[in-house]
Short mmCIF file of C-alpha atoms and ligand atoms in Angstrom, two decimals:
data_model
loop_
_atom_site.label_atom_id
_atom_site.label_comp_id
_atom_site.label_asym_id
_atom_site.label_seq_id
_atom_site.Cartn_x
_atom_site.Cartn_y
_atom_site.Cartn_z
CA MET A 399 39.42 22.71 -0.66
CA SER A 400 40.86 26.20 -1.12
CA ALA A 401 38.70 28.96 0.16
CA PHE A 402 37.88 32.35 -1.35
CA PRO A 403 39.50 34.12 -3.11
CA VAL A 404 41.31 31.13 -4.67
CA THR A 405 38.01 29.38 -5.18
CA ARG A 406 35.17 31.31 -6.81
CA LEU A 407 32.25 29.12 -7.89
CA ARG A 408 30.77 31.92 -9.97
CA ARG A 409 33.55 31.41 -12.58
CA LEU A 410 31.64 28.50 -14.09
CA ARG A 411 28.30 30.30 -14.06
CA ARG A 412 29.28 33.20 -16.29
CA THR A 413 27.83 32.04 -19.62
CA GLY A 414 25.11 29.66 -20.72
CA ALA A 415 27.64 27.44 -22.49
CA LEU A 416 29.81 27.16 -19.37
CA ARG A 417 26.77 26.32 -17.27
CA ALA A 418 25.73 23.67 -19.78
CA LEU A 419 29.24 22.20 -19.76
CA VAL A 420 29.13 21.52 -16.02
CA ARG A 421 25.42 20.65 -15.75
CA GLU A 422 24.90 17.47 -13.71
CA THR A 423 21.30 16.61 -14.62
CA ARG A 424 19.63 16.75 -18.02
CA LEU A 425 16.10 16.11 -19.21
CA ASP A 426 15.76 13.61 -22.02
CA LEU A 427 12.36 12.83 -23.52
CA ASP A 428 13.33 9.14 -23.64
CA ASP A 429 12.87 9.00 -19.85
CA PHE A 430 9.34 10.42 -19.81
CA VAL A 431 5.94 8.77 -19.85
CA MET A 432 2.75 10.62 -20.85
CA PRO A 433 -0.47 9.62 -19.03
CA LEU A 434 -3.56 9.28 -21.22
CA PHE A 435 -7.18 8.89 -20.11
CA VAL A 436 -9.44 6.90 -22.39
CA GLY A 437 -13.19 6.97 -21.89
CA PRO A 438 -16.58 6.72 -23.59
CA GLN A 439 -16.06 10.07 -25.35
CA THR A 440 -13.47 12.75 -25.93
CA GLU A 441 -13.78 15.50 -23.29
CA PRO A 442 -11.11 18.17 -23.38
CA ASN A 443 -10.04 19.86 -20.14
CA GLU A 444 -9.20 23.49 -20.78
CA ALA A 445 -7.43 24.40 -17.54
CA LEU A 446 -5.53 21.10 -17.31
CA PRO A 447 -5.07 19.98 -20.94
CA ALA A 448 -3.24 16.78 -20.02
CA MET A 449 -6.19 15.68 -17.89
CA GLY A 450 -8.67 15.55 -20.77
CA ARG A 451 -10.24 12.27 -21.89
CA TRP A 452 -9.96 10.61 -25.28
CA SER A 453 -12.40 8.26 -26.91
CA VAL A 454 -11.00 4.97 -28.22
CA GLU A 455 -11.57 6.31 -31.73
CA GLU A 456 -9.64 9.54 -31.15
CA VAL A 457 -6.83 8.54 -28.80
CA GLY A 458 -4.73 7.47 -31.80
CA GLU A 459 -4.71 11.05 -33.11
CA GLU A 460 -3.36 12.32 -29.82
CA VAL A 461 -0.72 9.59 -29.81
CA ASP A 462 0.19 10.62 -33.37
CA ARG A 463 0.91 14.12 -32.06
CA LEU A 464 2.87 12.78 -29.10
CA ALA A 465 4.94 10.44 -31.24
CA ALA A 466 5.62 13.21 -33.76
CA GLY A 467 7.01 15.27 -30.87
CA GLY A 468 9.30 12.43 -29.82
CA VAL A 469 7.35 10.96 -26.91
CA LYS A 470 8.35 7.29 -26.53
CA ALA A 471 6.01 5.99 -23.83
CA VAL A 472 2.43 6.45 -22.63
CA ILE A 473 0.48 5.00 -19.71
CA LEU A 474 -3.23 4.37 -20.19
CA PHE A 475 -6.01 4.87 -17.65
CA GLY A 476 -9.57 3.87 -18.48
CA ILE A 477 -12.93 5.35 -17.59
CA PRO A 478 -15.54 2.67 -18.33
CA ASP A 479 -19.11 3.18 -19.55
CA GLU A 480 -20.44 1.58 -16.41
CA LYS A 481 -19.03 0.73 -13.02
CA ASP A 482 -19.99 -2.17 -10.75
CA GLU A 483 -19.17 -3.53 -7.29
CA GLU A 484 -16.27 -5.71 -8.47
CA GLY A 485 -14.86 -3.39 -11.12
CA SER A 486 -15.37 -5.91 -13.92
CA GLY A 487 -14.69 -3.25 -16.58
CA ALA A 488 -11.02 -3.51 -15.58
CA TRP A 489 -10.52 -6.99 -17.10
CA ASP A 490 -13.22 -6.84 -19.78
CA ASP A 491 -11.64 -7.82 -23.10
CA ASP A 492 -13.92 -5.20 -24.64
CA GLY A 493 -13.01 -2.63 -21.99
CA VAL A 494 -11.93 0.85 -22.89
CA VAL A 495 -8.22 0.27 -22.18
CA GLN A 496 -8.17 -3.09 -23.96
CA ARG A 497 -9.83 -1.60 -27.05
CA SER A 498 -7.42 1.34 -26.99
CA LEU A 499 -4.42 -0.97 -26.72
CA ARG A 500 -5.67 -3.03 -29.67
CA ALA A 501 -6.06 0.15 -31.71
CA LEU A 502 -2.69 1.63 -30.74
CA ARG A 503 -0.49 -1.50 -30.86
CA PRO A 504 -0.35 -2.00 -34.65
CA ARG A 505 -0.41 1.73 -35.37
CA PHE A 506 2.59 2.51 -33.08
CA PRO A 507 4.83 -0.58 -33.03
CA GLU A 508 7.75 1.31 -31.43
CA LEU A 509 5.80 3.12 -28.73
CA VAL A 510 6.06 1.79 -25.17
CA LEU A 511 2.48 1.06 -24.11
CA LEU A 512 2.06 0.91 -20.35
CA ALA A 513 -1.22 0.00 -18.70
CA ASP A 514 -2.16 1.08 -15.18
CA VAL A 515 -3.59 -1.87 -13.27
CA CYS A 516 -6.13 -0.88 -10.62
CA LEU A 517 -9.83 -1.29 -9.93
CA CYS A 518 -10.67 2.21 -8.64
CA GLU A 519 -11.78 3.61 -12.00
CA TYR A 520 -14.08 0.61 -12.47
CA THR A 521 -15.67 0.03 -9.06
CA ALA A 522 -18.94 1.78 -8.17
CA HIS A 523 -17.51 2.61 -4.71
CA GLY A 524 -14.23 3.94 -6.14
CA HIS A 525 -11.89 1.85 -3.98
CA CYS A 526 -8.90 0.07 -5.49
CA GLY A 527 -10.11 -3.41 -4.54
CA VAL A 528 -13.12 -5.52 -3.69
CA VAL A 529 -15.07 -4.18 -0.71
CA ALA A 530 -16.44 -6.57 1.95
CA ASP A 531 -17.92 -5.23 5.21
CA ASP A 532 -16.77 -1.70 4.37
CA GLU A 533 -13.16 -2.82 4.05
CA VAL A 534 -11.03 -3.46 1.01
CA ASP A 535 -10.40 -7.21 0.90
CA ASN A 536 -6.75 -7.60 -0.02
CA ASP A 537 -6.59 -11.27 -0.99
CA ALA A 538 -9.87 -11.35 -2.90
CA THR A 539 -8.58 -8.46 -5.02
CA LEU A 540 -5.35 -10.14 -6.13
CA GLU A 541 -6.89 -12.49 -8.66
CA LEU A 542 -8.86 -9.63 -10.24
CA LEU A 543 -5.73 -7.53 -10.62
CA ALA A 544 -3.90 -10.44 -12.23
CA ARG A 545 -6.82 -10.98 -14.60
CA THR A 546 -6.75 -7.29 -15.50
CA ALA A 547 -3.01 -7.36 -16.18
CA VAL A 548 -3.38 -10.45 -18.40
CA SER A 549 -6.14 -8.78 -20.44
CA HIS A 550 -3.90 -5.72 -20.94
CA VAL A 551 -1.02 -7.84 -22.18
CA GLU A 552 -3.28 -9.83 -24.49
CA ALA A 553 -4.46 -6.51 -25.95
CA GLY A 554 -0.91 -5.33 -26.61
CA ALA A 555 0.55 -3.68 -23.49
CA ASP A 556 4.35 -3.82 -23.18
CA ALA A 557 4.27 -3.61 -19.40
CA VAL A 558 1.73 -3.49 -16.58
CA CYS A 559 1.75 -1.03 -13.70
CA PRO A 560 -0.13 -2.09 -10.55
CA SER A 561 -1.15 1.04 -8.60
CA ASP A 562 -3.64 -0.49 -6.15
CA MET A 563 -1.29 -1.04 -3.16
CA MET A 564 -2.68 -4.46 -2.21
CA ASP A 565 -0.08 -6.68 -0.52
CA GLY A 566 1.06 -9.47 -2.82
CA ARG A 567 -0.23 -7.99 -6.09
CA VAL A 568 3.15 -8.13 -7.80
CA ALA A 569 3.48 -11.83 -6.97
CA ALA A 570 -0.03 -12.52 -8.25
CA ILE A 571 0.66 -10.70 -11.53
CA ARG A 572 4.12 -12.24 -11.86
CA GLU A 573 2.66 -15.73 -11.56
CA ALA A 574 0.16 -15.00 -14.33
CA LEU A 575 2.66 -13.17 -16.56
CA PRO A 576 6.18 -14.61 -16.29
CA ASP A 577 7.52 -12.60 -19.26
CA THR A 578 5.91 -9.19 -18.83
CA PRO A 579 7.72 -6.25 -17.27
CA ILE A 580 6.00 -5.08 -14.09
CA VAL A 581 6.37 -1.41 -13.21
CA ALA A 582 5.23 -1.47 -9.60
CA TYR A 583 3.85 1.60 -7.87
CA SER A 584 5.80 0.39 -4.85
CA ALA A 585 5.84 3.43 -2.57
CA LYS A 586 2.49 5.00 -3.33
CA TYR A 587 1.35 7.39 -0.64
CA ALA A 588 -2.18 8.28 0.49
CA SER A 589 -1.76 11.77 -0.94
CA ALA A 590 -3.86 14.91 -1.23
CA PHE A 591 -2.18 15.52 -4.59
CA TYR A 592 -4.32 13.04 -6.56
CA GLY A 593 -7.35 15.38 -6.70
CA PRO A 594 -7.37 16.30 -10.42
CA PHE A 595 -6.68 12.69 -11.40
CA ARG A 596 -9.68 11.46 -9.45
CA GLU A 597 -11.83 14.00 -11.25
CA ALA A 598 -10.42 13.01 -14.63
CA ALA A 599 -10.73 9.29 -13.89
CA ASP A 600 -13.95 9.62 -11.88
CA SER A 601 -12.40 7.50 -9.12
CA THR A 602 -13.04 9.35 -5.84
CA PRO A 603 -14.02 6.79 -3.18
CA SER A 604 -17.72 7.05 -2.27
CA PHE A 605 -16.94 6.35 1.39
CA GLY A 606 -13.82 6.49 3.54
CA ASP A 607 -10.41 7.09 2.02
CA ARG A 608 -7.40 5.11 0.79
CA ARG A 609 -5.30 5.27 3.97
CA GLY A 610 -5.99 1.61 4.74
CA TYR A 611 -3.91 0.56 1.73
CA GLN A 612 -1.86 3.51 0.44
CA MET A 613 1.16 4.60 2.50
CA ASP A 614 1.32 7.09 5.34
CA PRO A 615 3.10 10.24 4.04
CA ALA A 616 5.20 10.29 7.21
CA ASN A 617 7.11 7.08 6.44
CA VAL A 618 10.27 6.48 4.47
CA ARG A 619 11.68 3.26 5.96
CA GLU A 620 8.37 1.62 5.19
CA ALA A 621 8.70 2.79 1.57
CA LEU A 622 11.94 0.85 1.33
CA ARG A 623 10.21 -2.25 2.69
CA GLU A 624 7.49 -1.83 0.04
CA CYS A 625 10.16 -1.62 -2.66
CA GLU A 626 12.04 -4.60 -1.28
CA LEU A 627 8.91 -6.77 -1.25
CA ASP A 628 7.90 -5.77 -4.77
CA ILE A 629 11.39 -6.64 -6.00
CA ALA A 630 11.24 -10.01 -4.22
CA GLU A 631 7.85 -10.65 -5.84
CA GLY A 632 9.23 -9.96 -9.31
CA ALA A 633 8.92 -6.26 -10.11
CA ASP A 634 11.18 -4.96 -12.90
CA VAL A 635 10.82 -1.26 -12.12
CA ILE A 636 9.88 0.31 -8.78
CA MET A 637 8.05 3.61 -8.46
CA VAL A 638 7.65 6.38 -5.91
CA LYS A 639 4.48 8.47 -6.06
CA PRO A 640 3.91 11.44 -5.74
CA ALA A 641 7.29 12.88 -6.72
CA LEU A 642 7.99 16.44 -5.57
CA PRO A 643 6.89 16.11 -1.93
CA TYR A 644 8.78 12.77 -1.76
CA LEU A 645 12.20 13.55 -3.25
CA ASP A 646 13.83 12.09 -0.13
CA VAL A 647 12.02 8.81 -0.76
CA ILE A 648 13.24 8.79 -4.39
CA ARG A 649 16.79 9.39 -3.16
CA ALA A 650 16.55 6.67 -0.51
CA ALA A 651 15.22 4.13 -3.03
CA ARG A 652 17.92 5.12 -5.54
CA GLU A 653 20.65 4.50 -2.98
CA ARG A 654 19.25 1.17 -1.80
CA PHE A 655 18.14 -0.59 -5.00
CA GLU A 656 19.67 -1.34 -8.40
CA LEU A 657 16.42 -1.56 -10.36
CA PRO A 658 15.25 1.19 -12.68
CA LEU A 659 13.42 3.72 -10.54
CA ALA A 660 10.35 5.64 -11.68
CA ALA A 661 8.67 8.64 -10.07
CA TYR A 662 5.13 9.86 -10.72
CA ASN A 663 4.85 13.64 -10.95
CA VAL A 664 1.15 13.51 -10.09
CA SER A 665 -1.89 15.51 -11.14
CA GLY A 666 -1.83 17.84 -8.11
CA GLU A 667 1.79 18.77 -8.76
CA TYR A 668 0.86 19.67 -12.34
CA ALA A 669 -2.33 21.47 -11.29
CA MET A 670 -0.60 23.64 -8.68
CA VAL A 671 1.79 25.06 -11.25
CA LYS A 672 -0.95 25.44 -13.87
CA ALA A 673 -3.16 27.34 -11.42
CA ALA A 674 -0.36 29.63 -10.29
CA ALA A 675 0.65 30.26 -13.90
CA ALA A 676 -2.94 31.13 -14.81
CA GLN A 677 -2.79 33.79 -12.06
CA GLY A 678 0.47 35.13 -13.44
CA TRP A 679 2.32 34.09 -10.28
CA LEU A 680 4.66 31.55 -11.88
CA GLU A 681 6.09 30.98 -15.32
CA GLU A 682 4.83 27.49 -16.19
CA ARG A 683 7.68 26.33 -18.38
CA GLN A 684 10.40 27.40 -15.92
CA ALA A 685 8.56 25.93 -12.95
CA ALA A 686 7.86 22.66 -14.79
CA LEU A 687 11.43 22.23 -16.03
CA GLU A 688 12.78 22.98 -12.56
CA SER A 689 10.38 20.45 -10.99
CA LEU A 690 11.25 17.72 -13.50
CA THR A 691 14.97 18.39 -13.12
CA ALA A 692 14.64 18.08 -9.34
CA ILE A 693 12.89 14.71 -9.71
CA LYS A 694 15.69 13.44 -11.95
CA ARG A 695 18.36 14.91 -9.66
CA ALA A 696 16.82 13.08 -6.70
CA GLY A 697 17.49 9.84 -8.56
CA ALA A 698 14.53 8.93 -10.78
CA ASP A 699 15.40 7.20 -14.06
CA ILE A 700 11.87 7.39 -15.43
CA VAL A 701 9.34 10.17 -14.83
CA VAL A 702 5.61 9.90 -15.44
CA SER A 703 4.45 13.48 -15.99
CA TYR A 704 1.53 15.41 -17.45
CA TRP A 705 4.14 17.79 -18.87
CA THR A 706 5.59 15.11 -21.15
CA LYS A 707 3.73 16.47 -24.19
CA ASP A 708 4.84 20.05 -23.48
CA LEU A 709 8.35 18.83 -22.81
CA SER A 710 8.69 17.62 -26.39
CA ALA A 711 8.16 21.24 -27.49
CA TRP A 712 10.33 22.73 -24.77
CA LEU A 713 13.47 20.60 -25.18
C1 PBG B 1656 -5.22 4.69 -9.49
C2 PBG B 1656 -4.24 5.76 -9.62
C3 PBG B 1656 -4.26 7.03 -9.03
C4 PBG B 1656 -3.21 7.74 -9.62
C5 PBG B 1656 -2.57 6.87 -10.51
N1 PBG B 1656 -3.20 5.64 -10.47
C6 PBG B 1656 -5.19 7.67 -8.10
C7 PBG B 1656 -5.40 7.25 -6.73
O1 PBG B 1656 -4.69 6.42 -6.16
O2 PBG B 1656 -6.37 7.77 -6.18
C8 PBG B 1656 -2.90 9.17 -9.33
C9 PBG B 1656 -2.22 9.91 -10.40
C10 PBG B 1656 -2.26 11.37 -10.32
O3 PBG B 1656 -2.76 12.01 -9.38
O4 PBG B 1656 -1.77 11.95 -11.28
N2 PBG B 1656 -5.11 3.79 -8.54
#
């Protein structure tokens, strides 16, 4: 490479059109998934608008607005009327997610409807599986997750997204659903950045924490093992979560695997920018676009983000 003054990298930065011509990473709404919380009633969240809840009756109006803006995919999370020890609301055919899917499916035939598969929003203790002797029982949970995934597909989901981090859950779901795409939360870390989600979904564990099943933030080789196992069990898409503090994990998974790779730009990542913007310390749109570009640049094909709705206005 020739050095200065023959080479001057600023030449291609002079105008917006030149910068656009050589841009390596672009944001395209087709790659984004909007999370939606459905619950017993609509409850807006002023500070974090994307973390509000929609009733089954009103979620269709929000999806109308999203679809009008060009959003192509949503992922549903449910907050049930009542929780119990097993989390039976998760696979209830009359559950809040199942009813929402039945309402949305015929109204939005083109929309990609993803359903998060986990028990934590439905269990009284808030853990992602069945609890026995103060521990989450991995194998007893598998059948319940598979049952939940089947009920989502019967209600109209295009794909199911297990986020519980039990070993063997992809295999259990794959056996029950040979034809359904599985978007596996493969490398899901025990993260401090899920705070606003747990408030929105009312899923904070009543005792202990999730470190016995979610990954240690210090590990990247283990993330690749998680991805490898999920692929062997039949996953169609692998996911890294959170996104911004784990860009190296996204990159490592991108380099190792051929499957479509998703990244979850989680509630805490969204809330940090929102809070700083409310103080006047950051410009939200710039900070959000930069964050989402970084996630794509690291190697994500698909991004789940609370900014998806705003993005349709920004792009
Ligand atoms: C449920 C689940 C969580 C998130 C997605 N699915 C929370 C958790 O594991 O506690 C977090 C998403 C976010 O913070 O935006 N198992």
